[in-house]
Short mmCIF file of C-alpha atoms and ligand atoms in Angstrom, two decimals:
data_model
loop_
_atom_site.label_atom_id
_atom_site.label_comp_id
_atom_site.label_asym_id
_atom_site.label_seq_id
_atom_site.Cartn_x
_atom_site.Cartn_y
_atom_site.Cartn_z
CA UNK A 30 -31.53 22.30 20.49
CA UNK A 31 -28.52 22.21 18.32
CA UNK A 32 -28.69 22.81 14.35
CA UNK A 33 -32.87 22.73 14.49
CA UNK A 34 -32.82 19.48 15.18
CA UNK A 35 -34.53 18.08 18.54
CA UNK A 36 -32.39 15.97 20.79
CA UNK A 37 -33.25 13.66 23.33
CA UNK A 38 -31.18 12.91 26.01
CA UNK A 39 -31.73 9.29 27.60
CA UNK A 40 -27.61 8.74 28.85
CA UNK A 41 -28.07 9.47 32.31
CA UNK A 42 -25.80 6.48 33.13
CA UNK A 43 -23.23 8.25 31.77
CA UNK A 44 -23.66 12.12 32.79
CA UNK A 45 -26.18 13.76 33.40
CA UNK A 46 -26.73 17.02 32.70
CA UNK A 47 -26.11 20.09 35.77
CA UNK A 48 -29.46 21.10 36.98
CA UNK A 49 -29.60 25.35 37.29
CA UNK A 50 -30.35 24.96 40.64
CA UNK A 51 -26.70 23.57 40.78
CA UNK A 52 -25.10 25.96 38.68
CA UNK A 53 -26.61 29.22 40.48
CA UNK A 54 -24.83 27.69 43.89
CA UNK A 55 -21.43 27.60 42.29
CA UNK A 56 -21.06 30.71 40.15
CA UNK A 57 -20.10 32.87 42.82
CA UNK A 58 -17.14 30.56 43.71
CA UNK A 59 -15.81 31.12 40.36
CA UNK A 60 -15.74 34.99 40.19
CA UNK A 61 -15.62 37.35 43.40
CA UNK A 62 -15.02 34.62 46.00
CA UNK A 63 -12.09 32.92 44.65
CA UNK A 64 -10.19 32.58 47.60
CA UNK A 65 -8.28 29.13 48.09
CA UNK A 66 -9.63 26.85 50.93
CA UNK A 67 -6.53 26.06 52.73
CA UNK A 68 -5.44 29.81 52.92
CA UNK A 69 -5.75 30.78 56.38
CA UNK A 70 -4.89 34.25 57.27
CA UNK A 71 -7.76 36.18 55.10
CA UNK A 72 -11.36 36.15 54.55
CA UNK A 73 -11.30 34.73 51.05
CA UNK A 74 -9.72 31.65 52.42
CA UNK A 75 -12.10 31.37 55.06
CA UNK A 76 -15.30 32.07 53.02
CA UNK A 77 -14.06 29.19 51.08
CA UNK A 78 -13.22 26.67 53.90
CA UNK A 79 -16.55 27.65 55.11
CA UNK A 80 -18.49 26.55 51.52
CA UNK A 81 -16.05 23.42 51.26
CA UNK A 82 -17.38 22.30 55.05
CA UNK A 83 -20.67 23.03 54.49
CA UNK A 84 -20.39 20.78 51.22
CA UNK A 85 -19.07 18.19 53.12
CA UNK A 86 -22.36 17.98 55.41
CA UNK A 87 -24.54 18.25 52.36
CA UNK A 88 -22.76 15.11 51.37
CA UNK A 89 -22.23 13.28 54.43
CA UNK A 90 -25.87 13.61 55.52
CA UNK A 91 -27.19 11.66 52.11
CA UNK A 92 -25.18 8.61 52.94
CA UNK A 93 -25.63 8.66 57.05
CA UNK A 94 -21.72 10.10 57.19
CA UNK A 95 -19.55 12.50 59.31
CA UNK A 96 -18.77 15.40 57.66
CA UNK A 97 -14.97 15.27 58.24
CA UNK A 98 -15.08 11.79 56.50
CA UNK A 99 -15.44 13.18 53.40
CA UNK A 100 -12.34 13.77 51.09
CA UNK A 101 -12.20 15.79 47.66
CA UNK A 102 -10.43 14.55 44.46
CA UNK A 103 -11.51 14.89 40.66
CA UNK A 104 -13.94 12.02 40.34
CA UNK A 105 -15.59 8.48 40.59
CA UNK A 106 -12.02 6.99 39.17
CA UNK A 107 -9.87 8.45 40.93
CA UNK A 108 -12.13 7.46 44.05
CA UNK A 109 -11.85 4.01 43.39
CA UNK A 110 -8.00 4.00 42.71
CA UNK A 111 -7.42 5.36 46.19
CA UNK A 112 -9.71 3.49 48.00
CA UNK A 113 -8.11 0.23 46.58
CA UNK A 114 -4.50 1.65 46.03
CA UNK A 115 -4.67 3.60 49.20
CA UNK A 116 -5.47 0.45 51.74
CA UNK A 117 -4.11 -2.27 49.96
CA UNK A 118 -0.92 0.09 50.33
CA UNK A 119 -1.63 0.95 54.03
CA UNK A 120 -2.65 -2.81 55.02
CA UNK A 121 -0.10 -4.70 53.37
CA UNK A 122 1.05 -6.39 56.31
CA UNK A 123 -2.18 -7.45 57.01
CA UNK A 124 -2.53 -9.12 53.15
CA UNK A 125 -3.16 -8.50 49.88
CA UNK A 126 -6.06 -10.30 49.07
CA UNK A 127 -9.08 -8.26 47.64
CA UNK A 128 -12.62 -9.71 46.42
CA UNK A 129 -14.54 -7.65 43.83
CA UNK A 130 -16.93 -8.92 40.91
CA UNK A 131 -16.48 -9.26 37.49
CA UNK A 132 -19.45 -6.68 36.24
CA UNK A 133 -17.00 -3.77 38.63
CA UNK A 134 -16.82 -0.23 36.74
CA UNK A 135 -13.39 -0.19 34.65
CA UNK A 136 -11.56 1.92 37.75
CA UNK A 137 -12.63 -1.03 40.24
CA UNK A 138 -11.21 -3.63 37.92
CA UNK A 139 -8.29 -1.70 35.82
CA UNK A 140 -7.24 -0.55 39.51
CA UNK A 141 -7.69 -4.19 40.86
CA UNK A 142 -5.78 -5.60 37.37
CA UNK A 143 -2.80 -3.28 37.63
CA UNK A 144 -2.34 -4.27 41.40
CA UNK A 145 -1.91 -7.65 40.49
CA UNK A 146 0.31 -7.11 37.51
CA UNK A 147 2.81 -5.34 40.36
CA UNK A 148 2.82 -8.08 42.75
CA UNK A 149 0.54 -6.07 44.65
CA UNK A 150 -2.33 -7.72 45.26
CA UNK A 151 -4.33 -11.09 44.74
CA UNK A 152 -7.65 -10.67 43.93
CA UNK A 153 -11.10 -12.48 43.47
CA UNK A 154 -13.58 -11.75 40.47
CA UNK A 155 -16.79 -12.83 41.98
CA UNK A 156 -19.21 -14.31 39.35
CA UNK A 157 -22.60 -12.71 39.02
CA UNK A 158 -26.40 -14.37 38.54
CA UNK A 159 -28.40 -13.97 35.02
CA UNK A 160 -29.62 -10.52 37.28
CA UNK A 161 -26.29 -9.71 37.78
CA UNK A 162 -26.74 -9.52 41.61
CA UNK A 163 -23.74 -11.17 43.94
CA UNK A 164 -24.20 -14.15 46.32
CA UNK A 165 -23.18 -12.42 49.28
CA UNK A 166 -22.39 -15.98 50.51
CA UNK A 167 -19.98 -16.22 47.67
CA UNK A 168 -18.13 -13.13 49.41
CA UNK A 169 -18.23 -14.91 52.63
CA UNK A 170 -16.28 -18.09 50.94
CA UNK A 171 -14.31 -15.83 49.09
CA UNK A 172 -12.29 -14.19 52.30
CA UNK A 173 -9.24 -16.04 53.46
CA UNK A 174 -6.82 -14.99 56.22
CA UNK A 175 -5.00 -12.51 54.01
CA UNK A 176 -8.24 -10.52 52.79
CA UNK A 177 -8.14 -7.03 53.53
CA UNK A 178 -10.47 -5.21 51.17
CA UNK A 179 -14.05 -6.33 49.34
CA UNK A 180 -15.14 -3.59 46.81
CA UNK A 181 -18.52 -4.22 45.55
CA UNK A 182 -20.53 -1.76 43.43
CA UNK A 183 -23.69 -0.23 44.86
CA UNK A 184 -25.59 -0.66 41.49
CA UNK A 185 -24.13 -1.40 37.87
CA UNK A 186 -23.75 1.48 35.30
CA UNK A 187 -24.54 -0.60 32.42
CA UNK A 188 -27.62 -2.73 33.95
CA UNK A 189 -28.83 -0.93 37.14
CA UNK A 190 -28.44 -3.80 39.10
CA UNK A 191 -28.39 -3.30 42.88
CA UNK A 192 -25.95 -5.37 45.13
CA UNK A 193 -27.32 -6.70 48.52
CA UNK A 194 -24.79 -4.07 49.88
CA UNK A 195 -26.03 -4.76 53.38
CA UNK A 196 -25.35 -8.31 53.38
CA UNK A 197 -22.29 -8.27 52.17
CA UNK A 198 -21.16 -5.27 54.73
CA UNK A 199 -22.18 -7.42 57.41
CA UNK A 200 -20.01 -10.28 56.28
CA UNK A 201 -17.09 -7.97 55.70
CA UNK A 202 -17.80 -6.97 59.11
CA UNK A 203 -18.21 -10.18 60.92
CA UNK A 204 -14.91 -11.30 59.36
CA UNK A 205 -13.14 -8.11 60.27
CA UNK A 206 -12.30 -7.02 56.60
CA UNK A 207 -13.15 -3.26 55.03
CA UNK A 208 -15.83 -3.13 52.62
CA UNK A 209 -15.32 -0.80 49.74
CA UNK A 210 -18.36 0.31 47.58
CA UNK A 211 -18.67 2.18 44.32
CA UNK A 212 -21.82 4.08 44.92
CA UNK A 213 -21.73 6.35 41.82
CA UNK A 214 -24.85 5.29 40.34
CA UNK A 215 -26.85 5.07 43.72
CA UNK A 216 -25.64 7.87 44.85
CA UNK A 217 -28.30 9.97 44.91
CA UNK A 218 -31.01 7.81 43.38
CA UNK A 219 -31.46 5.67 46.63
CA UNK A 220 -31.24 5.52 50.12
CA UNK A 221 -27.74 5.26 51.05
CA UNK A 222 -27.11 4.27 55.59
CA UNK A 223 -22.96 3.78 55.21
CA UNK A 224 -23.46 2.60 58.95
CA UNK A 225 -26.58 0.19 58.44
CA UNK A 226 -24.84 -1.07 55.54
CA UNK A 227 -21.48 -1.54 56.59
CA UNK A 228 -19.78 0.25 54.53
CA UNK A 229 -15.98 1.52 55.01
CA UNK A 230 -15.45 3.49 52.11
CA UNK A 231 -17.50 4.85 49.49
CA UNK A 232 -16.68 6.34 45.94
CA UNK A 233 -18.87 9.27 43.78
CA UNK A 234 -18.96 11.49 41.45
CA UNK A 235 -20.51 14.72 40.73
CA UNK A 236 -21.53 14.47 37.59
CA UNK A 237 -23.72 11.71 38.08
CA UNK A 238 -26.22 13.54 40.27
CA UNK A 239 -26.50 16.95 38.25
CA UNK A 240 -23.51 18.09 39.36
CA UNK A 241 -20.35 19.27 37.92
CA UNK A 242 -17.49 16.89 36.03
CA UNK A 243 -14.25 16.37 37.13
CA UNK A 244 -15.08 17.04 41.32
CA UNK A 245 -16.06 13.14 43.18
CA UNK A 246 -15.65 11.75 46.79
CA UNK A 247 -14.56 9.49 48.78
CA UNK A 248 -15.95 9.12 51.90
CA UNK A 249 -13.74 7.44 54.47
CA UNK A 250 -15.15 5.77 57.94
CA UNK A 251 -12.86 7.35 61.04
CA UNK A 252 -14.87 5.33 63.99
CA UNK A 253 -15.34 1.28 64.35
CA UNK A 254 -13.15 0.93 62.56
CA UNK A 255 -11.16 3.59 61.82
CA UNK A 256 -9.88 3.26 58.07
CA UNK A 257 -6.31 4.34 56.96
CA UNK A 258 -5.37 4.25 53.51
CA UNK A 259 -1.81 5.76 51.59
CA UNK A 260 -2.36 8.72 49.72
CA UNK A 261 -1.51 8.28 46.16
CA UNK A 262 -0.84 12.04 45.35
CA UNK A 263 2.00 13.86 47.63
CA UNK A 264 2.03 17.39 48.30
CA UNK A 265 0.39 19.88 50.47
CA UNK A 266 -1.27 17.27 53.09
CA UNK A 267 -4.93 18.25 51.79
CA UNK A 268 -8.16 16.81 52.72
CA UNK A 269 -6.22 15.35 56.27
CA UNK A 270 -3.21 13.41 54.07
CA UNK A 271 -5.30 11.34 52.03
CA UNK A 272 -5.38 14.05 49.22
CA UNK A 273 -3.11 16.75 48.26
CA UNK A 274 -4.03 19.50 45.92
CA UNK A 275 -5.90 22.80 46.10
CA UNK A 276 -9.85 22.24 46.44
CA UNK A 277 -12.20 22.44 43.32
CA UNK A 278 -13.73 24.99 45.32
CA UNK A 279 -17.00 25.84 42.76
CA UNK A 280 -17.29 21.96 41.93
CA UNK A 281 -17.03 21.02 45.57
CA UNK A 282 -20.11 23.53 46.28
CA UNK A 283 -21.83 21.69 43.12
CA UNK A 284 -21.98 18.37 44.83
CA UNK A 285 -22.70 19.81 47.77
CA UNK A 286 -25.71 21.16 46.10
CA UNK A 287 -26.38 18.55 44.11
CA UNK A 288 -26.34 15.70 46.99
CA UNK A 289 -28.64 18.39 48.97
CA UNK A 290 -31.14 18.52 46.20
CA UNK A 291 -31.05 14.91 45.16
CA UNK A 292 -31.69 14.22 49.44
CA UNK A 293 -34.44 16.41 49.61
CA UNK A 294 -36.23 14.91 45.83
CA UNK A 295 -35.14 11.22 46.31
CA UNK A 296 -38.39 9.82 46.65
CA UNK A 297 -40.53 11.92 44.86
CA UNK A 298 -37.69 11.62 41.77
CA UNK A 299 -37.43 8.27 41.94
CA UNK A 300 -40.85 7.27 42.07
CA UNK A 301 -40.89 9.34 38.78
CA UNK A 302 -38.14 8.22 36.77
CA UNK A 303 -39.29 4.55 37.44
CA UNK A 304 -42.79 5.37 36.25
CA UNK A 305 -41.58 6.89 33.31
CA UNK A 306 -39.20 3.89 32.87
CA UNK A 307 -41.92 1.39 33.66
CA UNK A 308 -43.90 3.28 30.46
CA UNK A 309 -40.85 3.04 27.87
CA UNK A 310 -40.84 -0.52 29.22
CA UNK A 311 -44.78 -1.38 29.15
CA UNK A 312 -44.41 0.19 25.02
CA UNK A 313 -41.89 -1.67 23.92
CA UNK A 314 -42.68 -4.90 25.16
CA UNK A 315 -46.46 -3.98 24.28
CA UNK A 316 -45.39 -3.93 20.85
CA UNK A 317 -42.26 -6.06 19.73
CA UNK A 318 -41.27 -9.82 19.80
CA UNK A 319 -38.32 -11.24 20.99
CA UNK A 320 -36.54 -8.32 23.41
CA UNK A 321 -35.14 -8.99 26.61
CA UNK A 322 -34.32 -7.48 29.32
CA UNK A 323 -30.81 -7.10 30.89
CA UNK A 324 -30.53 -7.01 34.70
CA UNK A 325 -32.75 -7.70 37.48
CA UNK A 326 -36.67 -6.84 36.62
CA UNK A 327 -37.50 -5.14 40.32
CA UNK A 328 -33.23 -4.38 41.93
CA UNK A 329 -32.81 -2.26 39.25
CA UNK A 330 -31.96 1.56 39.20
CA UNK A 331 -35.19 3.31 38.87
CA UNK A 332 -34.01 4.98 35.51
CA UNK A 333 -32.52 1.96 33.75
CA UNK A 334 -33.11 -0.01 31.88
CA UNK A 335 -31.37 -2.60 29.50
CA UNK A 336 -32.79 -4.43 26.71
CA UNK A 337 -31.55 -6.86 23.84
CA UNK A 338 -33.32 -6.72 20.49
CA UNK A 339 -32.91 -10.26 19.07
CA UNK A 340 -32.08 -9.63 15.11
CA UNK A 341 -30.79 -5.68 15.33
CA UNK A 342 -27.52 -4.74 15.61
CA UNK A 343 -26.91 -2.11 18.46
CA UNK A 344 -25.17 -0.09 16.69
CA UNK A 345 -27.22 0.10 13.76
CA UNK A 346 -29.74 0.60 15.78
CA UNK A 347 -27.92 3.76 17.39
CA UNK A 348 -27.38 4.95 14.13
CA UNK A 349 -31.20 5.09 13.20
CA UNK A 350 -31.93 6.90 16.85
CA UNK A 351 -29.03 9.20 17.11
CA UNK A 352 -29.94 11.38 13.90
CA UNK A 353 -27.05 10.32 11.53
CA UNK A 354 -30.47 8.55 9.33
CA UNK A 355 -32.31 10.64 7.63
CA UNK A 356 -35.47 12.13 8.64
CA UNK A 357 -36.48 15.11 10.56
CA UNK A 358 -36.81 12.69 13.95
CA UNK A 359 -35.22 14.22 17.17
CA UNK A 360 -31.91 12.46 17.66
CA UNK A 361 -32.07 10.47 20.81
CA UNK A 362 -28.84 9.51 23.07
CA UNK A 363 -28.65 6.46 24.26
CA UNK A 364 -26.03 3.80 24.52
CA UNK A 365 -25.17 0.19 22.96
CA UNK A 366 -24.19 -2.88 25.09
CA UNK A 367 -21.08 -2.66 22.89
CA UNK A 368 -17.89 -1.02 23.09
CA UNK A 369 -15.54 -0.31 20.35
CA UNK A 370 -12.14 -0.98 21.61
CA UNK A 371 -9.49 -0.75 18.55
CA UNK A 372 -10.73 -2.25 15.61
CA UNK A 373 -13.38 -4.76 17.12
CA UNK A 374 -16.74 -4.39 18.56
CA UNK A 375 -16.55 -6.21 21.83
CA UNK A 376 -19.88 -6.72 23.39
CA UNK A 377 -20.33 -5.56 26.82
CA UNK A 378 -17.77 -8.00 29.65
CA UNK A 379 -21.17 -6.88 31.99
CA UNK A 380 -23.65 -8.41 29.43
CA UNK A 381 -21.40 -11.45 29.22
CA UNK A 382 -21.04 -12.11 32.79
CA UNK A 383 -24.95 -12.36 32.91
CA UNK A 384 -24.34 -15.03 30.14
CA UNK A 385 -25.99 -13.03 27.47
CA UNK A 386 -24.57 -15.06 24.14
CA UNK A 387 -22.56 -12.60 22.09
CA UNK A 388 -25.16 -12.32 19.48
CA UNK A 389 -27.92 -11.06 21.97
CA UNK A 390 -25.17 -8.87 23.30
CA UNK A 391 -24.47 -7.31 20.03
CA UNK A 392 -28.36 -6.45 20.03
CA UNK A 393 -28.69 -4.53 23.87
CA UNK A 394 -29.34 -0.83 23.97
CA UNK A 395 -29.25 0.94 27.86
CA UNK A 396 -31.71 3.47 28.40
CA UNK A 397 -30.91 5.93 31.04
CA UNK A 398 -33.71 7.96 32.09
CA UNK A 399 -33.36 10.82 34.14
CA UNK A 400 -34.41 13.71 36.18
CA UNK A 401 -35.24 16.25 33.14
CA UNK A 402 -36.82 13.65 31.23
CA UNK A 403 -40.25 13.96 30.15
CA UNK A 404 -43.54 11.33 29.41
CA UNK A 405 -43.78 13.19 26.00
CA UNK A 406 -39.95 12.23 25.39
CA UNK A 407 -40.92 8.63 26.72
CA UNK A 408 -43.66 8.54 23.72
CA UNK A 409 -41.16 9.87 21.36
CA UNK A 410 -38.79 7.21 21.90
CA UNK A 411 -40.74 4.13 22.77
CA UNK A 412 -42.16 5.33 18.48
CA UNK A 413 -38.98 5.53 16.98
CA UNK A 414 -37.57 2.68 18.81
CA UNK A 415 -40.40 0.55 17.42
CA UNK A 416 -40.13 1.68 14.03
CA UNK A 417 -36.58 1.08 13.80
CA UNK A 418 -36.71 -2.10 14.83
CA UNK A 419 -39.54 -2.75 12.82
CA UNK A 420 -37.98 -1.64 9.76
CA UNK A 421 -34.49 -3.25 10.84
CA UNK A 422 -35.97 -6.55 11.31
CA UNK A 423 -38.05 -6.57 7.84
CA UNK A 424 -34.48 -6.03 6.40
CA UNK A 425 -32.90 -9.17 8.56
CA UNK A 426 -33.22 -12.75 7.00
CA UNK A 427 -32.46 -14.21 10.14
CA UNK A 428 -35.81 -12.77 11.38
CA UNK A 429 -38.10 -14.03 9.13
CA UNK A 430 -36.73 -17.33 9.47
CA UNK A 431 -37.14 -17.45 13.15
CA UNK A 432 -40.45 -16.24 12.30
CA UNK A 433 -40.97 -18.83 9.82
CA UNK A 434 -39.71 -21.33 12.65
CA UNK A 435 -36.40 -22.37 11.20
CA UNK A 436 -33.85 -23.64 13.99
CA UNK A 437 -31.40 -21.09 13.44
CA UNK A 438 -29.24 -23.19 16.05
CA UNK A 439 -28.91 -26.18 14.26
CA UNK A 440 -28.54 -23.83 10.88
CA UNK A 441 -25.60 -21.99 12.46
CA UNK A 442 -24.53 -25.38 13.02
CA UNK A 443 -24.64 -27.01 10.36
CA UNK A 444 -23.64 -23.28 8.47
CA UNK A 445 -19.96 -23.76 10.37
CA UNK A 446 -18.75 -27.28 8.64
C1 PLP B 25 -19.26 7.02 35.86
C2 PLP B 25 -18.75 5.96 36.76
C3 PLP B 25 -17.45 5.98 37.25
C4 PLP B 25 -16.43 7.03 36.82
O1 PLP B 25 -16.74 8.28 37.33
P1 PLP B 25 -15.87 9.57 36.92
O2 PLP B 25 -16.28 10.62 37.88
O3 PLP B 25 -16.30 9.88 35.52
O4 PLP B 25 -14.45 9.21 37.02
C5 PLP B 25 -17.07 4.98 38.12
N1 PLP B 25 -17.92 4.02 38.51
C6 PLP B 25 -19.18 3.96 38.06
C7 PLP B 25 -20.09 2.87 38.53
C8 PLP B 25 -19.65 4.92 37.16
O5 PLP B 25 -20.89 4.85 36.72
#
C-alpha cells in the first residue's frame, strides 16, 4: 500500500521483493552477532564464519556445488566482471579470445566491451534465433586455438529465454575451454547440475531469489578442471584470494536462506508461477488482436513473459498501468522493451537481436510474475491491460487502418519520398 492506492508488483525480472522468511534469518546478524567472519580469536568471529559456511552449502547444494567453491562479492555484476576479468587476466597466455551472445546482461557485454577496448581481449557476439536461444553449434565454430572463456546466460532477463546450457558446456568441455554462465535469473527458478551441465563458473545475485540487494556469488569449479582467475579487488586475501573485503555477513545468511527456500519450493513454485503466467497469457491473447510474444513459447522462465502490442506505445502504455492516469486502478509495475538512454528511447538491443522491427519493439511490455503474486492480481491486470490497449488503439489511426486493411508497408513507403 502506499498513499491508498493499490500496487501491483509484476517486476520480478528486476528484484524481487525479500520474502520474511528471509529477513527473520538475517536480523540477528545485524544486531547482537555482529562479529566479522575472518576474525579468529573470539566467538563472534566464529559464530559468523560458522553462518557464512553454512550459507555457502545452502548455496552450493542448489546448483550441485562444493561448498568451498563459493565466493562472496556485492552482486550479479560484479560476478560477471570477475569471472571474465578474473580468467581472461589469469589465462592470458593461453589467449584472449572469449565467445558470448549478443542478448548477454549489460555486465557480460559492458565487461566483454571494455576488455576489448584495452587490448584485452577478442571476443565473439553470437547471434541468437527469433526465440532468442543459441546454436550451440555456433559456439562450437566459434572457438579457435586462442579461446579461453564462453559466457553464456542461463536464461535472459528481458525474455526468459533458456540457453541449451548443457550443450554448450559439453562443447566447452570437449574443446578444453571454461564455460562461464550468468545464472541470475535461473537461479533459483530451475534446476541448476553445474557438473551435468558443464559449467566452470557461475554468477548470482541475491536479490533475484527473495533475497537481499547488494550480496551475489560466484561459484568457482576447484576439480576437473580446476579454475583460476585474478582477483580484481586487492586487500585482505578474502574468500581464498579471489575476493578481498569483509563479508556481508547478514546478506550472505539471506542468500543462504533464500537459495535454501527457493531448493526446497522449486517445483511446487514454479509449477505456480507458470500457471499463473499461462492465465495472464490465455486473457490477453483471448481477447486482443495483433500481440506477440517475445521469446521462446515453452524455454521460457516460468514467470515471464514478453509481449508486443502492435499500435501502443510501451511507454504510454506504462503510463496508463503504473498509476500516473487517472483513475482509482491499482498501479501495476511492470517494464517496457525500451530503455531511455539520454535523450532517445532505444528499443530493447535483446528485442532487436530476435529481429523484432523497431516499431514492434517500441510496443513490448515484460511481465515478471513472481512468488507473492496472486490469480486475483493476474485478473486485475490481464483487465486493465485490455482496456488500455483497447482505449489506446481506438485513439491510433494506424490501427484502424490496419483494421480497415490498408498496407501500412507500402504507405510508410510511399509516406518517406
Ligand atoms: C539482475 C541481473 C544482473 C545484475 O545483478 P546485480 O546483482 O543487480 O548486479 C546480471 N545479470 C542478469 C541476467 C540479471 O538479471
Amino acid at each position: 500500500m502506499s498513499g491508498g492506492r493499490r500496487r501491483i508488483y509484476m517486476d520480478n525480472h528486476a528484484t524481487t521483493p525479500m520474502d520474511p522468511r528471509v529477513l527473520e534469518a538475517m536480523m540477528p546478524w545485524f544486531t547482537e552477532r555482529f562479529g566479522n567472519a575472518a576474525s579468529r580469536n573470539h566467538a563472534f568471529g566464529w559464530e559468523a564464519e560458522e553462518a557464512v559456511d553454512r550459507a555457502r552449502e545452502q548455496v552450493a547444494r542448489l546448483i550441485g556445488g562444493k561448498a568451498k567453491e563459493v565466493v562472496w562479492l556485492s552482486g550479479a555484476t560484479e560476478s560477471d566482471n570477475l569471472a571474465i576479468k578474473g580468467v581472461l587476466e589469469f589465462y592470458k597466455d593461453k589467449g584472449r579470445h572469449v565467445i558470448t551472445a549478443t542478448t548477454e546482461h549489460k555486465a557480460v557485454l559492458d565487461t566483454c566491451k571494455a576488455l576489448e577496448r584495452k587490448g584485452l581481449a577478442r571476443v565473439t557476439y553470437l547471434p541468437v534465433d527469433r526465440t532468442g536461444r543459441i546454436d550451440p553449434e555456433q559456439v562450437r565454430q566459434a572457438i579457435a586455438d586462442d579461446t579461453v572463456l564462453v559466457s553464456i546466460m542461463f536464461a535472459n532477463n528481458e525474455i526468459g529465454t533458456i540457453q541449451p546450457i548443457a550443450e554448450i558446456g559439453r562443447i566447452a568441455k570437449e574443446r578444453g575451454v571454461l564455460f562461464h554462465t550468468d545464472a541470475t535469473q535461473g537461479f533459483g527458478k530451475l534446476p541448476i547440475d553445474v557438473d551435468a551441465m558443464g559449467i566452470d563458473l557461475l554468477s548470482a545475485t541475491g536479490h533475484k531469489i527473495y533475497g537481499p540487494k547488494g550480496c551475489g556469488v560466484l561459484w568457482v569449479r576447484s576439480r576437473g578442471p580446476r579454475v583460476r582467475l585474478t582477483a580484481q579487488m586487492d586487500g585482505g586475501g578474502h574468500e581464498r584470494g579471489m575476493r578481498s573485503g569483509t563479508l556481508n555477513v547478514p546478506g550472505i545468511v539471506g542468500i543462504g536462506a533464500a537459495a535454501e527456500i527457493a531448493r526446497a519450493e522449486m517445483a511446487a513454485e514454479a509449477a505456480r508461477v507458470g500457471a499463473m503466467r499461462d492465465r495472464l497469457q490465455a486473457k490477453l491473447e483471448a481477447e486482443l488482436d495483433e500481440i506477440y510474444l517475445n521469446g521462446h513459447p515453452t524455454e521460457r522462465l516460468p514467470g515471464n513473459l514478453n509481449l508486443s502490442f502492435a499500435y501502443i506505445e510501451g511507454e504510454s502504455m506504462l503510463m496508463g498501468l503504473n498509476g500516473s492516469s487517472k483513475g482509482d486502478h491499482p498501479a501495476i509495475a511492470v517494464s517496457s522493451g525500451s530503455a531511455c538512454t539520454s535523450a532517445t528511447l532505444e528499443p530493447s538491443y535483446v528485442l532487436k537481436a530476435l529481429g523484432v522491427g523497431d516499431e514492434l519493439a517500441h510496443t513490448s511490455i515484460r511481465f515478471g510474475l513472481g512468488r507473492f503474486n496472486t490469480n486475483e492480481e493476474v485478473d486485475q491486470v490481464a483487465d486493465r491491460v485490455i482496456s488500455e490497449v483497447k482505449r489506446l488503439r481506438d485513439l491510433s489511426p494506424l490501427y484502424e487502418m490496419a483494421k480497415e486493411g490498408v498496407d501500412l508497408k507500402t504507405y510508410f513507403a510511399g509516406a518517406s519520398h
